Amino acid sequence: MYVFMTNGTIDYLQRLRSQYPSEQMLLVCDEENGMLIHETEGKSVFHEPRPYEVLDAVGTFGGTFVVCNNIPVTDEGRPLFEHRFQQRARLIEQEPGFVAIRVLRPLKSDTYVIMTMWESESAFRRWQQSKAYEKAHQKRGTEEGIDQQRSIFPRPSYVTTYTVVKEG
């Protein structure tokens, strides 16, 4: 499975989405831009997408709040990074308000995306304060934590958040 992303104005992306009603797409926006996310087994319908291979998928596209943890990883670090994500605790799936997760391997860049979808921003914030979040991130900052493997990260990771734009 693949995920393709493209950015543009909300109007443009709504028109693009309406041209492909049978495709699995989610339109989201932040304070400045819109982004259309296309999940498919096939090819992208976008002209110049950011392509990703789905390494892990739970749940279906939806919710009202999307969080993307963008993590640059060196070529040498990819096997270690992917191994760590394959070993993840999988506790997020049990959280109230959780809708979906996608672990995305970049096909044309060095930045992995861990995308989670939530029923609401408050559900995501509750997850961040939960024991499950604490357990999922318990090695962070320790010798065993992947964040201490500085040589595999060419630059800092960053988080982007989006609101889902409803059809209409």
XYZ file of C-alpha atoms in Angstrom:
168
model
C 0.000 0.000 0.000
C 1.128 3.549 -0.714
C 0.314 7.039 0.499
C 0.773 10.081 -1.706
C 0.547 13.666 -0.479
C 0.190 16.956 -2.294
C -0.393 20.518 -1.148
C -2.459 23.372 -2.515
C -5.390 25.611 -1.810
C -8.438 24.022 -0.228
C -10.569 24.859 -3.296
C -8.091 23.259 -5.689
C -7.688 20.146 -3.548
C -11.468 19.773 -3.116
C -11.884 19.884 -6.908
C -9.074 17.346 -7.325
C -10.639 15.014 -4.753
C -14.051 15.282 -6.441
C -12.512 14.067 -9.727
C -11.675 10.725 -8.056
C -14.679 9.831 -5.876
C -13.751 6.141 -5.663
C -10.248 6.846 -4.307
C -9.396 6.832 -0.592
C -8.463 10.478 0.085
C -8.376 12.739 3.100
C -8.293 16.527 2.783
C -6.638 18.314 5.700
C -5.455 21.833 6.442
C -3.265 23.748 8.856
C -3.292 27.511 9.400
C -1.732 28.168 5.991
C -2.223 25.318 3.507
C -4.292 22.394 2.448
C -2.943 18.893 1.929
C -4.599 15.994 0.148
C -3.574 12.513 1.285
C -4.238 9.617 -1.101
C -3.979 6.005 0.079
C -3.963 3.343 -2.618
C -2.577 0.025 -3.798
C -2.027 1.635 -7.198
C -0.453 4.746 -8.625
C -0.948 8.317 -7.544
C -3.501 10.527 -9.242
C -1.372 13.569 -8.312
C 1.025 15.172 -10.817
C 3.908 15.678 -8.371
C 3.173 13.740 -5.180
C 5.320 13.075 -2.153
C 5.293 9.258 -2.257
C 5.492 6.876 0.707
C 5.278 3.147 1.193
C 3.057 2.101 4.094
C 5.076 0.004 6.561
C 2.300 -0.309 9.133
C -1.390 0.559 8.998
C -4.117 0.281 11.608
C -7.575 1.815 11.212
C -9.078 3.694 8.289
C -8.688 7.292 7.180
C -10.920 9.623 9.141
C -11.367 11.557 12.319
C -11.060 15.317 12.618
C -7.422 15.779 13.698
C -4.244 14.465 12.030
C -0.760 14.511 13.548
C 2.348 13.876 11.429
C 5.644 13.208 13.158
C 8.200 13.923 10.403
C 11.496 12.141 11.095
C 14.520 12.543 8.802
C 16.635 9.353 8.769
C 19.947 8.668 7.022
C 20.160 5.830 4.487
C 22.353 3.902 6.926
C 19.835 4.431 9.730
C 16.743 3.175 7.881
C 17.025 -0.506 8.948
C 17.424 0.404 12.630
C 14.643 2.975 12.514
C 12.223 0.596 10.788
C 13.123 -2.241 13.167
C 12.334 -0.031 16.155
C 8.935 0.849 14.709
C 8.169 -2.810 14.003
C 8.810 -3.437 17.705
C 6.552 -0.605 18.900
C 4.284 -1.212 21.877
C 1.065 -0.828 19.821
C -0.713 0.807 22.751
C -1.928 3.824 20.802
C -4.546 1.672 19.076
C -6.342 1.182 22.409
C -6.581 4.890 23.209
C -10.022 6.511 23.313
C -10.439 8.711 20.265
C -7.765 6.927 18.196
C -8.834 6.453 14.567
C -5.779 5.315 12.568
C -1.998 5.182 12.286
C 0.247 4.978 9.239
C 3.998 4.452 9.422
C 5.265 5.818 6.100
C 8.629 5.108 4.441
C 9.663 7.920 2.087
C 10.305 6.908 -1.524
C 11.875 10.189 -2.704
C 13.196 11.844 0.442
C 14.773 10.973 3.777
C 11.823 11.905 5.990
C 9.610 9.181 7.426
C 6.127 10.190 8.541
C 4.305 8.673 11.499
C 0.730 9.786 10.855
C -1.972 9.372 13.470
C -5.634 10.273 13.064
C -7.900 11.174 15.956
C -11.582 11.829 16.616
C -10.549 15.216 18.031
C -7.541 17.282 19.034
C -8.486 16.725 22.674
C -8.309 12.924 22.159
C -4.744 13.351 20.874
C -3.841 15.586 23.829
C -5.261 12.990 26.262
C -3.064 10.345 24.574
C -0.022 12.557 25.151
C -0.849 12.632 28.892
C -1.610 8.901 29.150
C 0.314 6.021 30.717
C 0.270 4.338 27.292
C 2.107 7.324 25.759
C 4.588 7.243 28.620
C 5.213 3.523 28.029
C 5.506 3.954 24.253
C 8.142 6.627 24.774
C 9.815 5.262 27.918
C 13.219 4.794 26.281
C 13.293 8.359 24.925
C 16.288 10.182 26.357
C 17.928 6.970 27.619
C 20.882 5.090 26.195
C 18.468 2.593 24.588
C 16.291 5.275 23.024
C 16.401 5.688 19.277
C 16.557 9.448 19.832
C 20.066 8.910 21.214
C 21.209 7.366 17.912
C 22.172 10.812 16.645
C 24.149 9.457 13.708
C 20.992 8.157 12.024
C 19.162 11.504 12.169
C 20.609 14.143 9.813
C 18.462 16.896 11.379
C 15.742 17.221 14.039
C 12.302 15.720 13.627
C 9.239 17.975 13.657
C 5.504 17.627 14.149
C 2.784 19.019 11.903
C -0.911 18.985 12.810
C -3.951 19.299 10.583
C -7.704 19.577 10.790
C -9.739 17.343 8.479
C -11.779 19.301 5.937
C -15.220 17.741 5.626
C -16.753 17.125 2.228
C -19.193 19.684 1.003
